[in-house]
Short mmCIF file of C-alpha atoms in Angstrom, two decimals:
data_model
loop_
_atom_site.label_atom_id
_atom_site.label_comp_id
_atom_site.label_asym_id
_atom_site.label_seq_id
_atom_site.Cartn_x
_atom_site.Cartn_y
_atom_site.Cartn_z
CA UNK O 23 0.00 0.00 0.00
CA UNK O 24 1.25 3.49 -0.87
CA UNK O 25 2.17 5.83 1.96
CA UNK O 26 -0.86 7.60 3.43
CA UNK O 27 -1.65 11.19 2.50
CA UNK O 28 -2.02 12.16 6.14
CA UNK O 29 -0.23 10.45 8.95
CA UNK O 30 -0.62 11.69 12.50
CA UNK O 31 1.49 9.88 15.06
CA UNK O 32 1.41 10.21 18.83
CA UNK O 33 0.46 13.85 18.75
CA UNK O 34 -0.11 15.94 21.88
CA UNK O 35 -1.51 19.41 21.53
CA UNK O 36 -1.92 21.77 24.45
CA UNK O 37 -3.41 25.25 24.27
CA UNK O 38 -2.25 28.21 26.30
CA UNK O 39 1.17 27.28 27.62
CA UNK O 40 2.38 24.36 29.76
CA UNK O 41 -0.59 24.56 32.16
CA UNK O 42 -3.18 25.03 29.43
CA UNK O 43 -5.85 22.59 28.34
CA UNK O 44 -4.67 19.41 26.73
CA UNK O 45 -6.83 19.26 23.63
CA UNK O 46 -5.59 16.01 22.12
CA UNK O 47 -3.23 13.43 23.51
CA UNK O 48 -1.65 10.37 21.93
CA UNK O 49 -3.50 10.99 18.70
CA UNK O 50 -2.91 8.51 15.88
CA UNK O 51 -4.63 8.71 12.54
CA UNK O 52 -3.85 7.76 8.97
CA UNK O 53 -5.81 8.92 5.94
CA UNK O 54 -5.13 7.18 2.62
CA UNK O 55 -5.17 8.99 -0.68
CA UNK O 56 -8.70 9.20 -2.09
CA UNK O 57 -10.25 8.06 1.15
CA UNK O 58 -13.27 9.71 2.77
CA UNK O 59 -12.84 9.82 6.53
CA UNK O 60 -15.41 11.12 8.97
CA UNK O 61 -14.43 12.09 12.51
CA UNK O 62 -17.11 11.94 15.18
CA UNK O 63 -17.05 12.26 18.93
CA UNK O 64 -18.50 14.03 21.95
CA UNK O 65 -18.38 17.81 21.81
CA UNK O 66 -15.12 19.38 22.87
CA UNK O 67 -13.15 16.26 21.95
CA UNK O 68 -10.64 18.13 19.84
CA UNK O 69 -12.12 17.47 16.41
CA UNK O 70 -11.38 21.00 15.29
CA UNK O 71 -7.89 20.72 16.75
CA UNK O 72 -7.39 17.67 14.58
CA UNK O 73 -8.29 19.76 11.56
CA UNK O 74 -5.97 22.55 12.50
CA UNK O 75 -3.12 20.12 13.09
CA UNK O 76 -3.62 18.53 9.70
CA UNK O 77 -3.72 21.83 7.86
CA UNK O 78 -0.68 23.15 9.69
CA UNK O 79 -2.53 26.00 11.40
CA UNK O 80 -1.31 24.51 14.68
CA UNK O 81 2.01 22.79 15.14
CA UNK O 82 1.88 20.03 17.81
CA UNK O 83 4.10 20.13 20.90
CA UNK O 84 4.99 16.49 20.49
CA UNK O 85 4.47 13.77 17.93
CA UNK O 86 4.57 14.16 14.20
CA UNK O 87 2.14 15.20 11.51
CA UNK O 88 3.09 14.19 7.99
CA UNK O 89 1.03 15.36 5.04
CA UNK O 90 1.92 14.32 1.49
CA UNK O 91 5.24 12.87 2.62
CA UNK O 92 6.51 15.99 4.33
CA UNK O 93 6.53 16.98 7.95
CA UNK O 94 4.06 19.79 8.68
CA UNK O 95 5.80 22.83 10.07
CA UNK O 96 3.74 25.56 8.45
CA UNK O 97 0.33 25.79 6.76
CA UNK O 98 0.15 23.25 3.96
CA UNK O 99 -1.39 24.78 0.89
CA UNK O 100 -2.64 21.52 -0.60
CA UNK O 101 -5.78 21.61 1.53
CA UNK O 102 -9.11 23.28 1.06
CA UNK O 103 -11.21 24.08 4.12
CA UNK O 104 -14.87 24.73 4.68
CA UNK O 105 -16.53 25.59 7.96
CA UNK O 106 -20.08 25.73 9.26
CA UNK O 107 -20.01 29.49 8.75
CA UNK O 108 -19.65 30.00 4.97
CA UNK O 109 -17.55 33.19 5.53
CA UNK O 110 -18.19 34.54 2.05
CA UNK O 111 -16.78 38.04 1.65
CA UNK O 112 -19.83 40.27 1.14
CA UNK O 113 -18.09 42.79 -1.11
CA UNK O 114 -17.21 40.15 -3.69
CA UNK O 115 -19.56 38.34 -6.02
CA UNK O 116 -19.90 34.61 -5.55
CA UNK O 117 -17.54 33.99 -8.45
CA UNK O 118 -14.92 36.37 -7.06
CA UNK O 119 -15.26 34.69 -3.69
CA UNK O 120 -14.59 31.33 -5.26
CA UNK O 121 -11.52 32.68 -7.03
CA UNK O 122 -10.09 34.04 -3.77
CA UNK O 123 -7.85 31.04 -2.94
CA UNK O 124 -6.18 31.41 -6.33
CA UNK O 125 -5.06 34.89 -5.33
CA UNK O 126 -3.33 33.35 -2.33
CA UNK O 127 -1.88 29.99 -3.31
CA UNK O 128 1.68 30.44 -4.54
CA UNK O 129 1.26 28.14 -7.51
CA UNK O 130 -1.69 30.09 -8.94
CA UNK O 131 -1.37 33.69 -7.85
CA UNK O 132 1.17 34.64 -10.51
CA UNK O 133 -0.78 32.94 -13.26
CA UNK O 134 -4.17 34.30 -12.31
CA UNK O 135 -4.11 37.58 -14.20
CA UNK O 136 -2.88 36.12 -17.46
CA UNK O 137 -5.08 33.02 -17.33
CA UNK O 138 -8.19 34.60 -15.86
CA UNK O 139 -10.61 33.15 -18.42
CA UNK O 140 -9.38 29.64 -17.80
CA UNK O 141 -9.86 29.97 -14.04
CA UNK O 142 -13.27 31.58 -14.41
CA UNK O 143 -14.36 28.71 -16.64
CA UNK O 144 -13.18 26.29 -13.99
CA UNK O 145 -15.07 28.12 -11.26
CA UNK O 146 -18.21 28.11 -13.36
CA UNK O 147 -17.86 24.41 -13.94
CA UNK O 148 -17.57 23.87 -10.19
CA UNK O 149 -20.64 26.04 -9.62
CA UNK O 150 -22.50 23.86 -12.06
CA UNK O 151 -21.38 20.71 -10.25
CA UNK O 152 -22.86 21.93 -6.97
CA UNK O 153 -26.05 23.15 -8.65
CA UNK O 154 -25.33 26.87 -8.65
CA UNK O 155 -25.03 27.40 -12.39
CA UNK O 156 -25.56 31.05 -13.26
CA UNK O 157 -25.29 32.33 -9.72
CA UNK O 158 -21.67 33.47 -10.04
CA UNK O 159 -22.56 37.13 -10.51
CA UNK O 160 -24.80 37.22 -7.46
CA UNK O 161 -23.51 38.56 -4.17
CA UNK O 162 -23.39 36.13 -1.25
CA UNK O 163 -26.15 37.97 0.59
CA UNK O 164 -28.43 37.30 -2.33
CA UNK O 165 -28.04 33.55 -1.80
CA UNK O 166 -29.75 31.33 0.76
CA UNK O 167 -27.77 29.61 3.50
CA UNK O 168 -27.61 26.34 1.60
CA UNK O 169 -26.50 28.08 -1.58
CA UNK O 170 -23.79 29.95 0.30
CA UNK O 171 -22.55 26.66 1.67
CA UNK O 172 -22.42 25.22 -1.85
CA UNK O 173 -20.39 28.23 -2.97
CA UNK O 174 -18.18 27.68 0.07
CA UNK O 175 -17.47 24.15 -1.16
CA UNK O 176 -16.54 25.52 -4.57
CA UNK O 177 -14.12 27.93 -2.93
CA UNK O 178 -12.56 25.08 -0.98
CA UNK O 179 -12.10 23.10 -4.21
CA UNK O 180 -11.02 25.72 -6.75
CA UNK O 181 -7.30 25.30 -6.28
CA UNK O 182 -7.61 21.52 -6.69
CA UNK O 183 -6.58 20.60 -3.17
CA UNK O 184 -5.47 17.06 -2.54
CA UNK O 185 -7.20 17.14 0.80
CA UNK O 186 -10.57 18.70 1.57
CA UNK O 187 -11.26 19.37 5.24
CA UNK O 188 -14.84 20.01 6.26
CA UNK O 189 -15.65 21.19 9.76
CA UNK O 190 -19.36 20.59 10.33
CA UNK O 191 -20.18 22.24 7.04
CA UNK O 192 -23.90 21.43 7.17
CA UNK O 193 -24.55 22.06 10.85
CA UNK O 194 -26.58 25.20 10.30
CA UNK O 195 -28.77 23.90 7.47
CA UNK O 196 -32.24 22.40 7.50
CA UNK O 197 -32.62 18.64 7.08
CA UNK O 198 -33.61 18.66 3.41
CA UNK O 199 -30.88 21.03 2.30
CA UNK O 200 -28.43 18.98 4.31
CA UNK O 201 -29.39 15.78 2.48
CA UNK O 202 -29.05 17.56 -0.85
CA UNK O 203 -25.58 18.67 0.07
CA UNK O 204 -24.63 15.19 1.23
CA UNK O 205 -25.30 14.09 -2.32
CA UNK O 206 -23.25 17.01 -3.67
CA UNK O 207 -20.30 15.98 -1.51
CA UNK O 208 -20.77 12.33 -2.40
CA UNK O 209 -20.66 13.17 -6.11
CA UNK O 210 -17.70 15.49 -5.70
CA UNK O 211 -15.78 12.74 -3.98
CA UNK O 212 -16.72 10.29 -6.71
CA UNK O 213 -15.77 12.53 -9.62
CA UNK O 214 -12.85 14.60 -8.35
CA UNK O 215 -9.62 13.04 -7.28
CA UNK O 216 -9.77 14.32 -3.73
CA UNK O 217 -9.31 13.00 -0.21
CA UNK O 218 -11.91 14.23 2.25
CA UNK O 219 -11.84 14.54 6.03
CA UNK O 220 -15.18 15.48 7.51
CA UNK O 221 -15.63 16.53 11.13
CA UNK O 222 -19.24 16.20 12.20
CA UNK O 223 -21.70 15.72 15.01
CA UNK O 224 -24.16 14.01 12.73
CA UNK O 225 -23.65 10.24 12.85
CA UNK O 226 -25.98 9.51 9.94
CA UNK O 227 -24.03 11.99 7.87
CA UNK O 228 -20.76 10.29 8.76
CA UNK O 229 -22.00 6.80 7.91
CA UNK O 230 -23.70 7.90 4.72
CA UNK O 231 -20.68 9.69 3.33
CA UNK O 232 -17.52 8.12 4.69
CA UNK O 233 -15.39 5.09 3.90
CA UNK O 234 -14.13 5.11 7.44
CA UNK O 235 -15.66 6.59 10.59
CA UNK O 236 -13.25 7.52 13.34
CA UNK O 237 -14.54 7.92 16.90
CA UNK O 238 -12.72 10.26 19.26
CA UNK O 239 -12.79 10.20 23.05
CA UNK O 240 -13.69 13.10 25.30
CA UNK O 241 -10.95 15.62 26.06
CA UNK O 242 -8.05 15.07 25.87
CA UNK O 243 -9.04 13.63 22.52
CA UNK O 244 -7.63 10.47 21.03
CA UNK O 245 -8.96 7.93 18.58
CA UNK O 246 -10.85 5.16 20.40
CA UNK O 247 -12.08 3.23 17.40
CA UNK O 248 -12.20 3.13 13.64
CA UNK O 249 -15.06 1.63 11.67
CA UNK O 250 -14.97 0.79 8.00
CA UNK O 251 -18.32 1.57 6.44
CA UNK O 252 -19.35 -1.50 4.46
CA UNK O 253 -22.01 0.01 2.21
CA UNK O 254 -21.26 -0.07 -1.51
CA UNK O 255 -20.96 3.10 -3.53
CA UNK O 256 -22.66 4.90 -5.11
CA UNK O 257 -24.95 5.24 -2.11
CA UNK O 258 -28.47 6.56 -2.44
CA UNK O 259 -30.48 8.42 0.17
CA UNK O 260 -32.68 5.32 0.56
CA UNK O 261 -29.74 3.80 2.40
CA UNK O 262 -30.65 6.01 5.33
CA UNK O 263 -33.70 3.85 5.99
CA UNK O 264 -32.07 0.45 5.80
CA UNK O 265 -31.71 -1.59 8.98
CA UNK O 266 -27.98 -2.23 8.51
CA UNK O 267 -27.40 1.52 8.22
CA UNK O 268 -29.34 2.30 11.35
CA UNK O 269 -27.61 -0.49 13.20
CA UNK O 270 -24.25 1.05 12.45
CA UNK O 271 -25.45 4.52 13.48
CA UNK O 272 -26.75 3.06 16.70
CA UNK O 273 -23.48 1.33 17.42
CA UNK O 274 -21.57 4.59 16.93
CA UNK O 275 -24.07 6.39 19.08
CA UNK O 276 -23.49 3.89 21.86
CA UNK O 277 -19.72 4.32 21.65
CA UNK O 278 -19.91 8.08 21.88
CA UNK O 279 -22.34 7.91 24.77
CA UNK O 280 -19.83 5.71 26.61
CA UNK O 281 -17.01 8.10 25.75
CA UNK O 282 -19.04 11.00 27.11
CA UNK O 283 -19.83 9.15 30.29
CA UNK O 284 -16.13 8.33 30.75
CA UNK O 285 -15.27 12.01 30.65
CA UNK H 3 -65.86 54.16 -40.04
CA UNK H 4 -66.12 54.80 -36.42
CA UNK H 5 -69.01 52.38 -36.20
CA UNK H 6 -66.65 49.49 -36.96
CA UNK H 7 -64.56 50.29 -33.95
CA UNK H 8 -65.06 47.83 -31.22
CA UNK H 9 -65.57 49.66 -28.04
CA UNK H 10 -64.03 47.67 -25.32
CA UNK H 11 -65.07 49.11 -22.06
CA UNK H 12 -61.87 50.16 -20.38
CA UNK H 13 -62.21 51.36 -16.88
CA UNK H 14 -60.98 54.91 -16.97
CA UNK H 15 -57.85 55.16 -14.91
CA UNK H 16 -58.57 57.40 -11.97
CA UNK H 17 -57.03 60.76 -12.50
CA UNK H 18 -53.83 60.70 -10.48
CA UNK H 19 -54.39 62.98 -7.57
CA UNK H 20 -51.52 65.34 -6.91
CA UNK H 21 -49.46 63.12 -4.66
CA UNK H 22 -47.23 64.85 -2.20
CA UNK H 23 -44.22 62.96 -1.00
CA UNK H 24 -44.30 64.08 2.60
CA UNK H 25 -41.18 62.18 3.56
CA UNK H 26 -39.07 63.93 0.95
CA UNK H 27 -40.62 67.25 1.73
CA UNK H 28 -40.40 67.06 5.49
CA UNK H 29 -36.78 68.27 5.93
CA UNK H 30 -37.68 71.49 4.15
CA UNK H 31 -40.94 71.91 6.03
CA UNK H 32 -39.35 71.26 9.40
CA UNK H 33 -36.56 73.74 8.70
CA UNK H 34 -39.06 76.40 7.68
CA UNK H 35 -41.07 75.52 10.79
CA UNK H 36 -38.03 76.01 12.99
CA UNK H 37 -37.39 79.48 11.54
CA UNK H 38 -41.06 80.43 11.89
CA UNK H 39 -41.10 79.40 15.56
CA UNK H 40 -37.85 81.26 16.14
CA UNK H 41 -39.24 84.39 14.42
CA UNK H 42 -42.49 84.29 16.39
CA UNK H 43 -40.71 83.55 19.65
CA UNK H 44 -38.30 86.42 19.21
CA UNK H 45 -41.05 88.84 18.26
CA UNK H 46 -43.51 87.87 20.99
CA UNK H 47 -40.88 87.87 23.73
CA UNK H 48 -39.73 91.26 22.54
CA UNK H 49 -36.08 90.48 23.22
CA UNK H 50 -33.72 93.05 21.70
CA UNK H 51 -31.58 92.16 18.67
CA UNK H 52 -28.50 92.26 20.86
CA UNK H 53 -29.77 89.19 22.74
CA UNK H 54 -31.86 87.14 20.32
CA UNK H 55 -32.19 88.52 16.79
CA UNK H 56 -35.05 87.32 14.63
CA UNK H 57 -34.17 85.14 11.63
CA UNK H 58 -35.21 87.93 9.29
CA UNK H 59 -32.70 90.19 10.99
CA UNK H 60 -30.06 87.44 10.69
CA UNK H 61 -30.72 87.00 6.98
CA UNK H 62 -30.55 90.74 6.63
CA UNK H 63 -27.13 90.62 8.28
CA UNK H 64 -26.01 87.87 5.90
CA UNK H 65 -27.06 90.08 3.00
CA UNK H 66 -25.51 93.21 4.48
CA UNK H 67 -22.15 91.64 5.36
CA UNK H 68 -22.05 89.14 2.49
CA UNK H 69 -18.53 89.97 1.38
CA UNK H 70 -16.78 89.28 4.75
CA UNK H 71 -19.11 86.37 5.50
CA UNK H 72 -18.29 84.76 2.18
CA UNK H 73 -14.55 85.33 2.60
CA UNK H 74 -14.53 83.94 6.14
CA UNK H 75 -16.79 81.00 5.24
CA UNK H 76 -14.42 79.98 2.51
CA UNK H 77 -11.48 80.33 4.91
CA UNK H 78 -13.19 78.12 7.52
CA UNK H 79 -14.21 75.57 4.93
CA UNK H 80 -10.62 75.53 3.67
CA UNK H 81 -9.01 75.00 7.10
CA UNK H 82 -11.62 72.40 8.02
CA UNK H 83 -11.34 70.38 4.85
CA UNK H 84 -7.55 70.53 4.90
CA UNK H 85 -7.43 69.34 8.51
CA UNK H 86 -9.99 66.69 7.68
CA UNK H 87 -7.98 65.42 4.71
CA UNK H 88 -4.87 65.13 6.88
CA UNK H 89 -7.02 63.32 9.44
CA UNK H 90 -8.16 60.84 6.77
CA UNK H 91 -4.61 60.04 5.71
CA UNK H 92 -3.26 59.85 9.26
CA UNK H 93 -6.35 58.09 10.59
CA UNK H 94 -6.23 55.42 7.90
CA UNK H 95 -2.50 54.94 8.42
CA UNK H 96 -2.62 54.75 12.20
CA UNK H 97 -5.82 52.68 12.11
CA UNK H 98 -4.21 50.11 9.82
CA UNK H 99 -1.08 50.12 11.95
CA UNK H 100 -3.03 49.60 15.18
CA UNK H 101 -5.32 46.98 13.69
CA UNK H 102 -2.37 45.06 12.27
CA UNK H 103 -1.43 43.20 15.41
CA UNK H 104 -2.95 42.56 18.81
CA UNK H 105 0.20 43.78 20.57
CA UNK H 106 0.22 47.14 18.83
CA UNK H 107 -3.52 47.43 19.41
CA UNK H 108 -3.13 46.74 23.14
CA UNK H 109 -0.19 49.10 23.49
CA UNK H 110 -1.38 52.10 21.52
CA UNK H 111 -5.08 52.07 22.29
CA UNK H 112 -4.84 53.48 25.86
CA UNK H 113 -2.52 56.21 24.62
CA UNK H 114 -4.98 57.13 21.91
CA UNK H 115 -7.85 57.22 24.38
CA UNK H 116 -5.87 59.42 26.74
CA UNK H 117 -4.95 61.71 23.90
CA UNK H 118 -8.53 61.95 22.75
CA UNK H 119 -9.66 62.83 26.27
CA UNK H 120 -7.64 66.08 26.18
CA UNK H 121 -9.92 68.98 25.21
CA UNK H 122 -8.46 70.18 21.92
CA UNK H 123 -9.08 73.83 22.81
CA UNK H 124 -6.34 73.40 25.41
CA UNK H 125 -3.89 72.51 22.65
CA UNK H 126 -4.50 75.67 20.64
CA UNK H 127 -2.14 77.84 22.78
CA UNK H 128 0.63 75.29 22.25
CA UNK H 129 0.00 75.25 18.52
CA UNK H 130 0.10 79.04 18.50
CA UNK H 131 3.48 79.00 20.28
CA UNK H 132 4.78 76.60 17.65
CA UNK H 133 3.19 77.96 14.50
CA UNK H 134 1.93 81.46 15.30
CA UNK H 135 -1.70 82.49 14.91
CA UNK H 136 -3.62 81.95 11.68
CA UNK H 137 -4.36 79.09 9.35
CA UNK H 138 -1.92 76.47 10.61
CA UNK H 139 -3.28 76.07 14.17
CA UNK H 140 -6.84 75.92 12.79
CA UNK H 141 -5.92 73.19 10.33
CA UNK H 142 -4.07 71.25 13.00
CA UNK H 143 -6.87 71.54 15.54
CA UNK H 144 -9.37 70.31 12.95
CA UNK H 145 -7.02 67.43 12.22
CA UNK H 146 -6.38 66.54 15.87
CA UNK H 147 -10.04 66.49 16.82
CA UNK H 148 -11.25 64.52 13.82
CA UNK H 149 -8.69 61.76 13.34
CA UNK H 150 -9.56 59.75 16.43
CA UNK H 151 -12.92 58.39 15.25
CA UNK H 152 -11.30 57.39 11.96
CA UNK H 153 -8.50 55.50 13.73
CA UNK H 154 -10.88 53.67 16.05
CA UNK H 155 -13.20 52.63 13.27
CA UNK H 156 -10.52 51.41 10.90
CA UNK H 157 -8.79 49.49 13.69
CA UNK H 158 -12.07 47.91 14.75
CA UNK H 159 -12.80 46.78 11.22
CA UNK H 160 -9.43 45.07 11.04
CA UNK H 161 -9.56 43.57 14.51
CA UNK H 162 -12.90 41.87 13.94
CA UNK H 163 -12.02 39.61 11.01
CA UNK H 164 -13.79 36.27 11.50
CA UNK H 165 -11.30 33.64 12.70
CA UNK H 166 -12.69 31.12 10.18
CA UNK H 167 -11.91 33.43 7.28
CA UNK H 168 -8.41 33.85 8.60
CA UNK H 169 -8.01 30.07 9.01
CA UNK H 170 -9.20 29.36 5.49
CA UNK H 171 -6.71 31.81 4.05
CA UNK H 172 -3.81 30.91 6.34
CA UNK H 173 -4.23 27.25 5.49
CA UNK H 174 -3.64 28.26 1.88
CA UNK H 175 -0.37 29.88 2.84
CA UNK H 176 -1.60 33.47 3.08
CA UNK H 177 0.72 35.97 4.75
CA UNK H 178 -0.53 38.64 7.14
CA UNK H 179 -0.29 41.15 4.30
CA UNK H 180 -2.49 38.99 2.05
CA UNK H 181 -5.14 38.72 4.73
CA UNK H 182 -5.07 42.46 5.34
CA UNK H 183 -5.29 43.32 1.65
CA UNK H 184 -7.92 40.75 0.70
CA UNK H 185 -10.08 40.81 3.82
CA UNK H 186 -9.07 43.32 6.49
CA UNK H 187 -8.99 46.51 4.49
CA UNK H 188 -12.13 45.97 2.37
CA UNK H 189 -13.89 44.84 5.51
CA UNK H 190 -12.96 47.97 7.46
CA UNK H 191 -14.10 50.30 4.68
CA UNK H 192 -17.74 50.59 5.86
CA UNK H 193 -16.46 51.49 9.31
CA UNK H 194 -14.07 53.98 7.74
CA UNK H 195 -16.64 55.72 5.57
CA UNK H 196 -19.11 55.71 8.45
CA UNK H 197 -16.56 57.46 10.64
CA UNK H 198 -16.05 60.21 8.06
CA UNK H 199 -19.50 61.59 8.84
CA UNK H 200 -18.57 61.93 12.50
CA UNK H 201 -15.09 63.22 11.71
CA UNK H 202 -16.16 66.03 9.34
CA UNK H 203 -18.51 67.57 11.90
CA UNK H 204 -15.81 67.35 14.55
CA UNK H 205 -13.34 69.00 12.16
CA UNK H 206 -15.61 72.06 12.02
CA UNK H 207 -15.59 72.20 15.82
CA UNK H 208 -11.79 72.12 15.80
CA UNK H 209 -11.21 74.78 13.18
CA UNK H 210 -13.80 77.19 14.59
CA UNK H 211 -12.49 76.79 18.14
CA UNK H 212 -8.99 77.58 16.96
CA UNK H 213 -10.15 80.54 14.85
CA UNK H 214 -12.05 81.95 17.78
CA UNK H 215 -9.05 81.76 20.08
CA UNK H 216 -6.21 82.56 17.75
CA UNK H 217 -6.75 83.79 14.22
CA UNK H 218 -7.46 86.84 12.16
CA UNK H 219 -9.69 85.20 9.63
CA UNK H 220 -12.37 82.55 9.45
CA UNK H 221 -15.94 82.37 10.75
CA UNK H 222 -14.78 81.77 14.31
CA UNK H 223 -12.73 84.95 14.32
CA UNK H 224 -15.51 86.88 12.57
CA UNK H 225 -18.04 85.81 15.19
CA UNK H 226 -15.68 86.62 18.02
CA UNK H 227 -15.09 90.15 16.74
CA UNK H 228 -18.78 90.67 15.93
CA UNK H 229 -19.56 89.64 19.49
CA UNK H 230 -17.17 92.21 20.91
CA UNK H 231 -18.96 94.87 18.82
CA UNK H 232 -22.36 93.65 20.07
CA UNK H 233 -23.23 92.83 16.47
CA UNK H 234 -25.30 89.83 17.53
CA UNK H 235 -27.12 89.36 14.19
CA UNK H 236 -23.72 88.86 12.55
CA UNK H 237 -22.79 86.25 15.20
CA UNK H 238 -25.95 84.35 14.34
CA UNK H 239 -25.24 84.78 10.64
CA UNK H 240 -21.89 83.07 11.26
CA UNK H 241 -23.60 80.23 13.10
CA UNK H 242 -26.01 79.80 10.22
CA UNK H 243 -23.18 79.62 7.72
CA UNK H 244 -21.42 77.00 9.86
CA UNK H 245 -24.60 74.95 9.97
CA UNK H 246 -24.94 75.16 6.19
CA UNK H 247 -21.32 74.11 5.61
CA UNK H 248 -21.65 71.31 8.16
CA UNK H 249 -24.81 69.92 6.56
CA UNK H 250 -23.30 70.13 3.09
CA UNK H 251 -20.13 68.27 4.08
CA UNK H 252 -22.07 65.68 6.08
CA UNK H 253 -24.32 65.03 3.09
CA UNK H 254 -21.28 64.67 0.87
CA UNK H 255 -19.74 62.11 3.25
CA UNK H 256 -23.01 60.20 3.51
CA UNK H 257 -23.21 60.09 -0.28
CA UNK H 258 -19.62 58.86 -0.59
CA UNK H 259 -20.28 56.22 2.05
CA UNK H 260 -23.28 54.95 0.16
CA UNK H 261 -21.44 54.90 -3.16
CA UNK H 262 -18.36 53.12 -1.86
CA UNK H 263 -19.80 50.49 0.44
CA UNK H 264 -23.26 49.71 -0.86
CA UNK H 265 -22.72 46.05 -0.06
CA UNK H 266 -22.48 46.74 3.66
CA UNK H 267 -26.02 48.10 3.70
CA UNK H 268 -27.33 44.91 2.14
CA UNK H 269 -25.59 42.29 4.19
CA UNK H 270 -24.77 41.66 7.75
CA UNK H 271 -21.06 41.76 8.35
CA UNK H 272 -21.13 38.39 10.05
CA UNK H 273 -21.62 36.41 6.90
#
């Protein structure tokens, strides 16, 4: 097997100096190329810390984080991130918002001006993929919450990241919009050559989308179990109502409840 | 031929009644109302012109002394706008500097607050010692009094960037400068343009205070000398001119604000 895209080994991360809170301790996680991993756990278990460690926004005090075969010592620009809050810049149109990462990433920023048309075409294609065709010229405040989140996904993907990190991206959406976006993510993962790590509170979401569900313990967070999701792809929403699916969700639920109680 | 015309009964559109847009009209009406009340009050109370002149007497004074009023109005507008422009440049610069890092923000903010607490009229004598009486102290006083709100607003705009936005960009390898240029500065622009409305009115306070204390031109000086001659209608004429200039500049700033940051009026800053 090829070396994993992300390899976190024995990582401790403490906030606020030597006496601060230990957010994660003895963390071990490997994410293979092309894999879809969902991270679940009780609240405050350091899921967001895990994301920040992987993207290089935080450097751990001990242990090692290796992404794409190199030790992480500064932000790695091969990731795209999306949060629950879409954080679209209100003074830019949706299209300009999506192009923003290209103005930052070293590899693209010098090419952007000369190859604008090419990048715009790419952004429009992405918009089409997430069902926002023709909305590029609209301002973010003219879009609904779900549409903003779709645009947010486009922004996270525009620079063709190898790794897409999603931190509860659908937490603030209603149930129907959320299911729609599950399918958008599912199709993105199927068509684009991208590895996805999804942090979520929603167990059904994790089982529906992921190849592997990782359960974290209460603070200080570490991985207590990993579950391979057996359901064949492509998965349809009907899967949500199958007994095997619900059994798995229930099992995860039980594990997290135990982890919470242990805290 | 007319018999072949089919007469479709069309309900005659009701003749549009002369519609008065009261909202648009009300500023004018209220202003006229204020002058009417003032006129009546002054007449009924029978106060002499040396205490409370009637508006008609004030307008008469404006007409009578138009040449000096015009000259001094232009002088005051000039010192105010010059001080205000310096305040914009300095305020933007210092605001960006303060908003750049938390350390600078923490260190400089108390100093700025302390500085702002000093009544600017107390600085005029010092400015006079340094620069002599005249235009320079007036410009500087206008500048000193009006740059604080600009600094605070620009710094606030920078300091309140959403952490998620910063994370998204930093994860892409963005430097502090990138984040400031792409997010911080555009984001602080509504605060900046909003503060201009406050700053321009304060600039008038500064320049007129300085002219009153130490100058030989400008509306402040004109009013001070009119007062010493008991020419009270002329004092009021000066006040009226100041009000007119203040309203005009405020309206200009409000218009600029609307033109430059229309997006901020449509969206909440939080998303």
